[in-house]
Coordinates of N, CA, C and O in Angstrom, one line a residue:
T573 N 0.9 -1.1 0.0 CA 0.0 0.0 -0.1 C 0.8 1.2 0.0 O 1.8 1.3 0.7
F574 N 0.6 2.2 -0.9 CA 1.3 3.4 -0.9 C 0.9 4.5 -0.2 O -0.4 4.5 0.2
S575 N 1.8 5.4 0.2 CA 1.3 6.5 1.1 C 0.4 7.5 0.3 O -0.3 8.3 0.8
H576 N 0.4 7.5 -0.9 CA -0.4 8.3 -1.9 C -0.8 7.4 -3.1 O -0.1 6.5 -3.4
D577 N -1.8 8.0 -3.8 CA -2.3 7.1 -5.0 C -1.3 7.3 -6.0 O -0.7 8.4 -6.3
L578 N -1.1 6.1 -7.0 CA -0.4 6.3 -8.1 C -1.2 6.4 -9.3 O -2.4 5.8 -9.3
T579 N -0.9 7.3 -10.2 CA -1.8 7.6 -11.3 C -1.3 7.5 -12.7 O -2.0 7.3 -13.7
E580 N 0.1 7.6 -12.7 CA 0.9 7.5 -14.0 C 1.3 6.1 -14.2 O 1.7 5.3 -13.3
R581 N 1.1 5.7 -15.5 CA 1.4 4.2 -15.9 C 2.8 3.9 -15.6 O 3.2 2.8 -15.0
A582 N 4.0 4.8 -15.7 CA 5.1 4.5 -15.3 C 5.4 4.1 -13.9 O 6.2 3.3 -13.6
D583 N 4.7 4.9 -13.0 CA 4.8 4.6 -11.6 C 4.0 3.2 -11.3 O 4.7 2.5 -10.4
I584 N 3.1 2.9 -11.9 CA 2.4 1.7 -11.7 C 3.2 0.6 -12.2 O 3.5 -0.5 -11.5
E585 N 3.8 0.6 -13.4 CA 4.6 -0.4 -13.9 C 5.8 -0.5 -13.0 O 6.3 -1.7 -12.8
A586 N 6.5 0.5 -12.6 CA 7.6 0.4 -11.6 C 7.3 -0.3 -10.2 O 7.9 -1.3 -9.8
A587 N 6.1 -0.1 -9.9 CA 5.5 -0.7 -8.7 C 5.3 -2.2 -8.9 O 5.8 -3.0 -8.1
I588 N 4.7 -2.6 -10.2 CA 4.6 -3.9 -10.4 C 6.0 -4.6 -10.4 O 6.2 -5.8 -10.0
K589 N 6.9 -4.2 -11.1 CA 8.3 -4.7 -11.2 C 8.9 -4.8 -9.7 O 9.6 -5.8 -9.4
H590 N 8.7 -3.9 -8.9 CA 9.4 -3.8 -7.6 C 8.7 -4.9 -6.8 O 9.5 -5.9 -6.1
V591 N 7.4 -5.0 -6.8 CA 6.8 -6.0 -6.0 C 7.1 -7.4 -6.6 O 7.3 -8.4 -5.8
A592 N 7.2 -7.6 -7.9 CA 7.5 -8.9 -8.5 C 8.9 -9.2 -8.0 O 9.2 -10.5 -7.8
G593 N 9.9 -8.3 -7.9 CA 11.3 -8.6 -7.3 C 11.3 -9.1 -6.0 O 11.8 -10.2 -5.6
L594 N 10.3 -8.5 -5.2 CA 10.2 -9.1 -3.7 C 9.6 -10.5 -3.8 O 10.1 -11.3 -3.0
V595 N 8.6 -10.8 -4.6 CA 8.0 -12.0 -4.7 C 9.0 -13.2 -5.1 O 9.1 -14.1 -4.7
G596 N 9.8 -12.6 -6.2 CA 10.8 -13.6 -6.8 C 11.7 -13.9 -5.7 O 12.3 -15.3 -5.5
H597 N 12.2 -12.9 -4.8 CA 13.2 -13.4 -3.7 C 12.6 -14.3 -2.8 O 13.4 -15.3 -2.4
R598 N 11.3 -14.2 -2.4 CA 10.6 -15.0 -1.5 C 10.5 -16.5 -2.1 O 10.6 -17.5 -1.4
L599 N 10.1 -16.4 -3.4 CA 10.0 -17.8 -4.0 C 11.3 -18.6 -4.0 O 11.3 -19.9 -3.6
R600 N 12.4 -17.9 -4.4 CA 13.6 -18.4 -4.4 C 14.2 -19.1 -3.0 O 14.8 -20.0 -2.8
K601 N 13.8 -18.2 -2.1 CA 14.3 -18.5 -0.6 C 13.6 -19.9 -0.2 O 14.1 -20.5 0.6
K602 N 12.4 -20.0 -0.7 CA 11.6 -21.2 -0.3 C 11.7 -22.2 -1.3 O 11.2 -23.3 -1.0
G603 N 12.6 -22.0 -2.3 CA 12.7 -23.1 -3.3 C 11.5 -23.5 -4.1 O 11.3 -24.6 -4.6
L604 N 10.7 -22.5 -4.3 CA 9.4 -22.6 -5.1 C 9.4 -22.0 -6.5 O 10.1 -21.1 -6.7
A605 N 8.6 -22.5 -7.3 CA 8.5 -22.0 -8.7 C 7.1 -22.3 -9.1 O 6.6 -23.3 -8.9
G606 N 6.4 -21.2 -9.7 CA 5.0 -21.3 -9.9 C 4.6 -21.3 -11.3 O 5.3 -20.5 -12.1
T607 N 3.4 -21.4 -11.7 CA 2.9 -21.3 -13.1 C 1.8 -20.3 -13.1 O 1.5 -19.9 -14.4
T608 N 1.2 -19.9 -12.1 CA 0.1 -18.9 -12.2 C 0.4 -17.5 -11.6 O 0.9 -17.5 -10.5
V609 N 0.3 -16.5 -12.5 CA 0.7 -15.1 -12.2 C -0.7 -14.3 -11.9 O -1.6 -14.4 -12.7
T610 N -0.7 -13.6 -10.6 CA -1.8 -12.8 -10.3 C -1.5 -11.5 -10.1 O -0.5 -11.2 -9.4
L611 N -2.1 -10.5 -10.7 CA -2.0 -9.0 -10.5 C -3.2 -8.6 -9.9 O -4.3 -8.8 -10.4
K612 N -3.0 -7.8 -8.7 CA -4.1 -7.3 -7.9 C -3.9 -5.8 -7.9 O -2.8 -5.4 -7.4
L613 N -4.9 -5.0 -8.2 CA -4.7 -3.5 -8.0 C -5.9 -3.1 -7.1 O -7.0 -3.5 -7.3
K614 N -5.7 -2.3 -6.1 CA -6.7 -1.8 -5.2 C -6.8 -0.3 -5.4 O -5.7 0.4 -5.4
F615 N -8.0 0.1 -5.7 CA -8.2 1.5 -6.1 C -8.6 2.4 -4.8 O -8.2 3.4 -4.7
D616 N -9.4 1.8 -4.0 CA -9.9 2.5 -2.7 C -10.1 1.4 -1.8 O -9.9 0.2 -2.0
V617 N -10.9 1.8 -0.6 CA -11.0 0.9 0.4 C -12.0 -0.4 -0.1 O -11.8 -1.5 0.3
R618 N -12.9 -0.1 -0.9 CA -13.9 -1.0 -1.3 C -13.7 -1.7 -2.7 O -14.3 -2.5 -3.1
Q619 N -12.9 -1.1 -3.6 CA -12.8 -1.5 -4.9 C -11.4 -1.9 -5.2 O -10.3 -1.3 -5.0
S620 N -11.4 -3.2 -5.8 CA -10.0 -3.8 -6.2 C -10.5 -4.6 -7.4 O -11.5 -5.2 -7.6
R621 N -9.4 -5.0 -8.2 CA -9.6 -5.8 -9.5 C -8.4 -6.7 -9.5 O -7.2 -6.4 -9.1
T622 N -8.6 -8.0 -9.9 CA -7.5 -8.9 -10.2 C -7.5 -9.6 -11.6 O -8.7 -9.7 -12.1
A623 N -6.4 -9.9 -12.0 CA -6.3 -10.7 -13.3 C -5.3 -11.9 -13.0 O -4.3 -11.5 -12.4
Q624 N -5.5 -13.0 -13.8 CA -4.5 -14.1 -13.7 C -4.1 -14.5 -15.1 O -4.9 -14.6 -15.9
R625 N -3.0 -15.2 -15.2 CA -2.5 -15.9 -16.3 C -1.7 -17.0 -16.0 O -0.9 -16.9 -15.0
T626 N -1.8 -18.1 -16.8 CA -1.0 -19.3 -16.5 C 0.2 -19.4 -17.4 O 0.0 -19.1 -18.7
L627 N 1.4 -19.7 -17.0 CA 2.5 -19.8 -17.7 C 2.8 -21.3 -18.2 O 2.1 -22.1 -17.5
S628 N 3.5 -21.4 -19.2 CA 3.8 -22.9 -19.7 C 4.6 -23.7 -18.8 O 4.6 -24.9 -18.7
S629 N 5.6 -23.0 -18.0 CA 6.3 -23.6 -17.1 C 6.6 -22.9 -15.9 O 6.5 -21.7 -15.8
P630 N 7.0 -23.6 -14.8 CA 7.1 -22.8 -13.5 C 8.4 -21.9 -13.5 O 9.4 -22.5 -14.2
T631 N 8.2 -21.0 -12.8 CA 9.4 -20.1 -12.7 C 9.4 -19.4 -11.4 O 8.4 -19.3 -10.7
S632 N 10.6 -19.0 -10.8 CA 10.8 -18.0 -9.8 C 11.4 -16.7 -10.3 O 11.8 -15.9 -9.4
D633 N 11.6 -16.5 -11.5 CA 12.3 -15.5 -12.1 C 11.3 -14.3 -12.3 O 10.3 -14.3 -13.1
E634 N 11.7 -13.1 -11.6 CA 10.7 -12.1 -11.5 C 10.7 -11.4 -12.9 O 9.8 -10.7 -13.0
R635 N 11.6 -11.5 -13.5 CA 11.5 -10.8 -14.9 C 10.6 -11.6 -15.9 O 9.8 -11.0 -16.7
A636 N 10.5 -12.9 -15.7 CA 9.6 -13.6 -16.3 C 8.0 -13.4 -16.0 O 7.1 -13.0 -16.8
F637 N 7.8 -13.6 -14.7 CA 6.4 -13.4 -14.2 C 6.2 -12.0 -14.1 O 4.8 -11.6 -14.1
G638 N 7.1 -11.0 -13.8 CA 6.8 -9.8 -13.7 C 6.4 -9.2 -15.3 O 5.4 -8.3 -15.2
R639 N 6.9 -9.7 -16.2 CA 6.5 -9.3 -17.6 C 5.0 -9.5 -17.8 O 4.3 -8.9 -18.4
V640 N 4.6 -10.7 -17.3 CA 3.2 -11.4 -17.5 C 2.4 -10.5 -16.6 O 1.2 -10.0 -17.1
A641 N 2.8 -10.0 -15.4 CA 1.9 -9.2 -14.6 C 1.8 -7.8 -15.3 O 0.7 -7.1 -15.3
L642 N 2.8 -7.4 -15.9 CA 2.8 -6.0 -16.6 C 1.6 -6.1 -17.9 O 1.0 -5.2 -18.1
D643 N 1.5 -7.4 -18.5 CA 0.7 -7.6 -19.7 C -0.6 -7.5 -19.1 O -1.7 -7.1 -19.9
L644 N -1.0 -7.9 -17.8 CA -2.2 -8.0 -17.2 C -2.8 -6.6 -16.8 O -4.0 -6.4 -16.6
L645 N -1.8 -5.6 -16.7 CA -2.3 -4.3 -16.2 C -3.4 -3.7 -17.1 O -4.3 -3.2 -16.6
D646 N -3.3 -3.9 -18.4 CA -4.4 -3.2 -19.3 C -5.7 -3.9 -19.2 O -6.8 -3.3 -19.5
E647 N -5.7 -5.2 -18.5 CA -7.0 -5.8 -18.4 C -7.8 -5.3 -17.2 O -9.0 -5.4 -17.2
I648 N -7.1 -4.6 -16.2 CA -7.8 -4.1 -15.0 C -7.7 -2.7 -14.7 O -8.2 -2.3 -13.7
W649 N -6.8 -2.0 -15.4 CA -6.6 -0.6 -15.0 C -6.7 0.2 -16.4 O -6.4 -0.2 -17.3
T650 N -7.3 1.5 -16.1 CA -7.4 2.4 -17.3 C -6.7 3.7 -16.8 O -6.7 4.1 -15.7
Q651 N -6.2 4.3 -17.8 CA -5.4 5.6 -17.7 C -6.1 6.5 -16.7 O -7.2 6.9 -17.0
G652 N -5.4 7.1 -15.7 CA -5.9 8.0 -14.9 C -6.5 7.6 -13.5 O -6.9 8.3 -12.7
T653 N -6.8 6.2 -13.5 CA -7.6 5.7 -12.3 C -6.4 5.6 -11.1 O -5.3 5.2 -11.4
H654 N -6.8 6.1 -10.0 CA -5.8 6.1 -8.9 C -5.7 4.8 -8.3 O -6.7 4.0 -8.1
V655 N -4.4 4.4 -8.0 CA -4.1 2.9 -7.4 C -3.5 3.2 -6.2 O -2.5 3.9 -6.1
R656 N -4.1 2.5 -5.2 CA -3.6 2.6 -3.8 C -2.7 1.5 -3.4 O -1.7 1.7 -2.6
L657 N -2.9 0.3 -4.0 CA -2.1 -0.9 -3.7 C -1.9 -1.7 -4.9 O -2.8 -1.8 -5.8
V658 N -0.7 -2.3 -5.1 CA -0.3 -3.1 -6.2 C 0.1 -4.6 -5.6 O 1.0 -4.5 -4.7
G659 N -0.5 -5.6 -6.0 CA 0.1 -7.0 -5.5 C 0.3 -7.8 -6.7 O -0.5 -7.8 -7.6
V660 N 1.3 -8.5 -6.6 CA 1.8 -9.6 -7.6 C 1.9 -10.9 -6.8 O 2.5 -10.9 -5.9
G661 N 1.3 -12.0 -7.5 CA 1.3 -13.3 -6.7 C 1.6 -14.3 -7.7 O 1.4 -14.2 -8.8
V662 N 2.3 -15.4 -7.2 CA 2.5 -16.4 -8.0 C 2.1 -17.7 -7.3 O 2.3 -17.9 -6.1
S663 N 1.5 -18.7 -7.9 CA 0.8 -19.8 -7.3 C 1.0 -20.8 -8.3 O 1.5 -20.8 -9.5
G664 N 0.3 -22.0 -8.1 CA 0.5 -23.2 -9.0 C 1.8 -24.0 -9.0 O 2.6 -24.0 -9.9
F665 N 2.2 -24.4 -7.7 CA 3.5 -25.0 -7.6 C 3.5 -26.6 -7.8 O 4.4 -27.2 -7.3
D666 N 2.5 -27.0 -8.5 CA 2.5 -28.5 -8.7 C 3.3 -29.0 -9.9 O 3.0 -30.0 -10.3
G667 N 4.1 -28.2 -10.4 CA 5.0 -28.7 -11.7 C 4.6 -28.2 -12.9 O 3.5 -27.5 -13.2
P668 N 5.3 -28.4 -13.9 CA 5.0 -28.1 -15.4 C 3.9 -28.6 -15.9 O 3.4 -29.7 -15.7
R669 N 3.2 -27.8 -16.8 CA 1.9 -28.3 -17.6 C 2.3 -28.9 -18.7 O 3.2 -28.5 -19.4
P670 N 1.8 -30.1 -19.2 CA 2.0 -30.6 -20.5 C 1.7 -29.6 -21.6 O 0.8 -29.0 -21.5
S671 N 2.4 -29.7 -22.6 CA 2.1 -28.7 -23.8 C 2.5 -29.6 -25.1 O 3.2 -30.4 -25.3
Q672 N 1.8 -29.2 -26.2 CA 1.8 -29.8 -27.5 C 3.1 -29.1 -28.1 O 3.0 -27.8 -28.3
L673 N 3.8 -29.8 -28.7 CA 5.0 -29.1 -29.3 C 4.6 -29.0 -30.9 O 3.9 -29.9 -31.5
A674 N 5.2 -27.9 -31.5 CA 4.9 -27.9 -33.0 C 5.8 -28.7 -33.7 O 7.1 -28.6 -33.7
L675 N 5.3 -29.5 -34.8 CA 6.0 -30.4 -35.5 C 6.8 -29.6 -36.7 O 7.8 -29.8 -37.0
F676 N 5.9 -28.9 -37.4 CA 6.3 -28.3 -38.7 C 6.4 -26.9 -38.8 O 6.6 -26.3 -39.8
S677 N 6.2 -26.3 -37.7 CA 6.2 -24.7 -37.6 C 7.7 -24.2 -37.4 O 8.3 -24.5 -36.3
D678 N 8.0 -23.2 -38.4 CA 9.2 -22.6 -38.2 C 9.2 -21.4 -37.1 O 10.0 -21.0 -36.5
D679 N 7.8 -20.8 -37.0 CA 7.8 -19.8 -36.1 C 7.2 -20.3 -34.8 O 6.4 -19.5 -34.1
A680 N 7.6 -21.4 -34.3 CA 7.1 -21.8 -33.0 C 7.5 -20.9 -31.8 O 8.5 -20.3 -31.9
K681 N 6.5 -20.8 -31.0 CA 6.6 -19.8 -30.0 C 7.9 -20.2 -29.1 O 7.9 -21.3 -28.6
R682 N 8.9 -19.3 -29.0 CA 10.1 -19.5 -28.0 C 10.0 -18.7 -26.9 O 9.9 -17.5 -26.9
E683 N 10.1 -19.4 -25.9 CA 10.2 -18.6 -24.5 C 11.5 -18.2 -24.2 O 12.5 -18.7 -24.6
E684 N 11.5 -17.0 -23.6 CA 13.0 -16.6 -23.0 C 13.6 -17.6 -22.1 O 12.8 -18.2 -21.3
P685 N 14.8 -17.6 -22.0 CA 15.4 -18.5 -21.0 C 15.3 -18.1 -19.5 O 14.9 -16.9 -19.2
D686 N 15.2 -19.0 -18.7 CA 15.0 -18.7 -17.3 C 16.3 -18.2 -16.8 O 17.3 -18.8 -16.8
R687 N 16.0 -16.9 -16.2 CA 17.2 -16.1 -15.6 C 17.2 -16.1 -14.1 O 17.6 -15.2 -13.5
S688 N 16.6 -17.2 -13.5 CA 16.4 -17.2 -12.0 C 17.7 -17.3 -11.3 O 17.9 -16.8 -10.2
G689 N 18.7 -17.7 -12.1 CA 20.1 -17.6 -11.5 C 20.6 -16.3 -11.1 O 21.2 -16.0 -10.2
L690 N 20.2 -15.3 -12.0 CA 20.5 -13.9 -11.8 C 19.9 -13.5 -10.3 O 20.5 -12.8 -9.6
G691 N 18.7 -13.9 -10.3 CA 17.9 -13.6 -9.0 C 18.6 -14.2 -7.8 O 18.6 -13.5 -6.7
R692 N 19.1 -15.4 -7.9 CA 19.8 -16.0 -6.8 C 21.0 -15.3 -6.4 O 21.4 -15.2 -5.3
V693 N 21.7 -14.8 -7.4 CA 22.9 -14.1 -7.2 C 22.6 -12.7 -6.5 O 23.3 -12.4 -5.4
T694 N 21.7 -12.0 -6.9 CA 21.4 -10.8 -6.3 C 20.8 -11.1 -4.9 O 21.1 -10.3 -3.9
D695 N 19.9 -12.2 -4.7 CA 19.6 -12.5 -3.3 C 20.8 -12.8 -2.4 O 20.8 -12.2 -1.3
A696 N 21.7 -13.5 -2.9 CA 23.0 -13.8 -2.2 C 23.7 -12.4 -1.7 O 24.3 -12.2 -0.6
L697 N 23.9 -11.5 -2.7 CA 24.5 -10.3 -2.4 C 23.8 -9.5 -1.5 O 24.4 -8.8 -0.5
R698 N 22.5 -9.5 -1.4 CA 21.6 -8.7 -0.5 C 21.7 -9.3 0.9 O 21.8 -8.6 1.9
E699 N 21.8 -10.6 0.9 CA 21.9 -11.3 2.2 C 23.3 -11.0 2.9 O 23.4 -10.8 4.2
R700 N 24.3 -10.9 2.0 CA 25.6 -10.8 2.6 C 26.0 -9.3 2.9 O 26.6 -9.0 3.9
F701 N 25.6 -8.4 2.0 CA 25.9 -7.0 2.2 C 24.7 -6.0 2.5 O 24.9 -4.8 2.6
G702 N 23.5 -6.6 2.6 CA 22.4 -5.7 3.0 C 21.5 -5.6 1.7 O 22.0 -5.8 0.5
D703 N 20.2 -5.1 1.9 CA 19.3 -4.9 0.9 C 19.6 -3.8 0.0 O 19.2 -3.8 -1.1
D704 N 20.4 -2.9 0.4 CA 20.9 -1.8 -0.7 C 22.1 -2.2 -1.4 O 22.4 -1.4 -2.3
A705 N 22.6 -3.3 -1.4 CA 23.8 -3.6 -2.0 C 23.4 -3.7 -3.6 O 24.3 -3.3 -4.3
V706 N 22.4 -4.3 -4.0 CA 22.0 -4.3 -5.4 C 20.5 -4.0 -5.6 O 19.7 -4.3 -4.9
S707 N 20.4 -3.1 -6.4 CA 18.9 -2.6 -6.8 C 18.8 -1.9 -8.1 O 19.7 -1.7 -8.7
Y708 N 17.5 -1.9 -8.5 CA 17.1 -1.3 -9.8 C 16.8 0.3 -9.4 O 16.3 0.5 -8.5
G709 N 17.2 1.1 -10.4 CA 16.9 2.5 -10.2 C 15.3 2.7 -9.9 O 14.9 3.6 -9.3
R710 N 14.5 1.9 -10.7 CA 12.9 2.1 -10.5 C 12.6 1.8 -9.0 O 11.6 2.4 -8.7
D711 N 13.5 1.1 -8.4 CA 13.0 0.8 -7.0 C 13.2 1.9 -6.0 O 12.7 2.0 -4.9
L712 N 14.0 2.9 -6.4 CA 14.3 4.1 -5.4 C 13.2 4.8 -5.1 O 13.1 5.3 -4.0
R713 N 11.9 4.9 -6.0 CA 10.9 5.7 -5.5 C 10.0 5.0 -4.5 O 9.2 5.6 -4.0
F714 N 10.3 3.7 -4.3 CA 9.6 3.1 -3.3 C 10.3 2.8 -2.0 O 9.8 2.2 -1.2
R715 N 11.5 3.3 -2.0 CA 12.4 3.1 -0.6 C 12.0 4.2 0.2 O 11.6 5.2 -0.1
E716 N 12.0 3.9 1.5 CA 11.7 4.8 2.5 C 12.9 5.8 2.6 O 14.0 5.5 2.6
K717 N 12.6 7.1 2.8 CA 13.6 8.2 3.0 C 14.0 8.0 4.4 O 13.5 7.5 5.3
T718 N 15.4 8.6 4.6 CA 16.0 8.3 5.9 C 15.5 9.2 7.0 O 15.4 8.9 8.2
S719 N 14.9 10.3 6.6 CA 14.3 11.1 7.6 C 12.9 11.2 7.6 O 12.3 11.9 8.4
D720 N 12.1 10.3 6.8 CA 10.6 10.3 6.7 C 10.3 8.8 6.5 O 11.0 8.1 6.0
T721 N 9.2 8.4 7.0 CA 8.7 7.0 6.8 C 7.8 6.8 5.5 O 7.5 5.8 5.2
A722 N 7.6 7.9 4.7 CA 6.8 7.7 3.6 C 7.6 7.4 2.4 O 8.9 7.8 2.3
P723 N 7.2 6.4 1.6 CA 8.1 5.9 0.4 C 8.4 7.2 -0.6 O 7.5 8.1 -0.6
M724 N 9.5 7.1 -1.1 CA 9.9 8.1 -2.1 C 9.0 8.0 -3.4 O 8.7 6.9 -3.8
H725 N 8.8 9.1 -3.9 CA 8.0 9.1 -5.3 C 8.3 10.4 -6.0 O 8.4 11.4 -5.5
K726 N 8.5 9.8 -7.4 CA 8.8 11.3 -8.3 C 7.5 11.7 -8.9 O 6.8 10.9 -9.5
D727 N 7.1 12.9 -8.5 CA 6.0 13.4 -9.1 C 6.3 13.8 -10.5 O 7.1 14.5 -10.8
A728 N 5.2 13.4 -11.4 CA 5.4 13.8 -12.8 C 4.8 15.2 -13.1 O 3.8 15.6 -12.6

């Protein structure tokens, strides 16, 4: 939950990536990989919306499931709507789903490689040297200021 509503798409996308990074860290710490990605946006006390999508194979890589969460944004949010909370969830930990392979198709859908190893390395660096050892610039707007408890935010 944010100290103020997010209204700009860039801020909401940054929040989704930030939360996906936190979720990826927790998944790797517990040795889990999931196939169902859920995006939740809360607009006010009484109104929220969620959307889900199933991946073809389990992952704990926040770049993979975070991209899917970003794709879900257009299904539940319209430009200018105030967002108070962003949630990204991963579930479906029961293993890979069977899929039909294309036999004669040259343009078979190719998935990006799993880069969860990069996540494990950044997790290890943060554990050894602290949470501020490695981060993305987009995350700076969600860190707490040293003199204030409100998250940082760049007003557009």
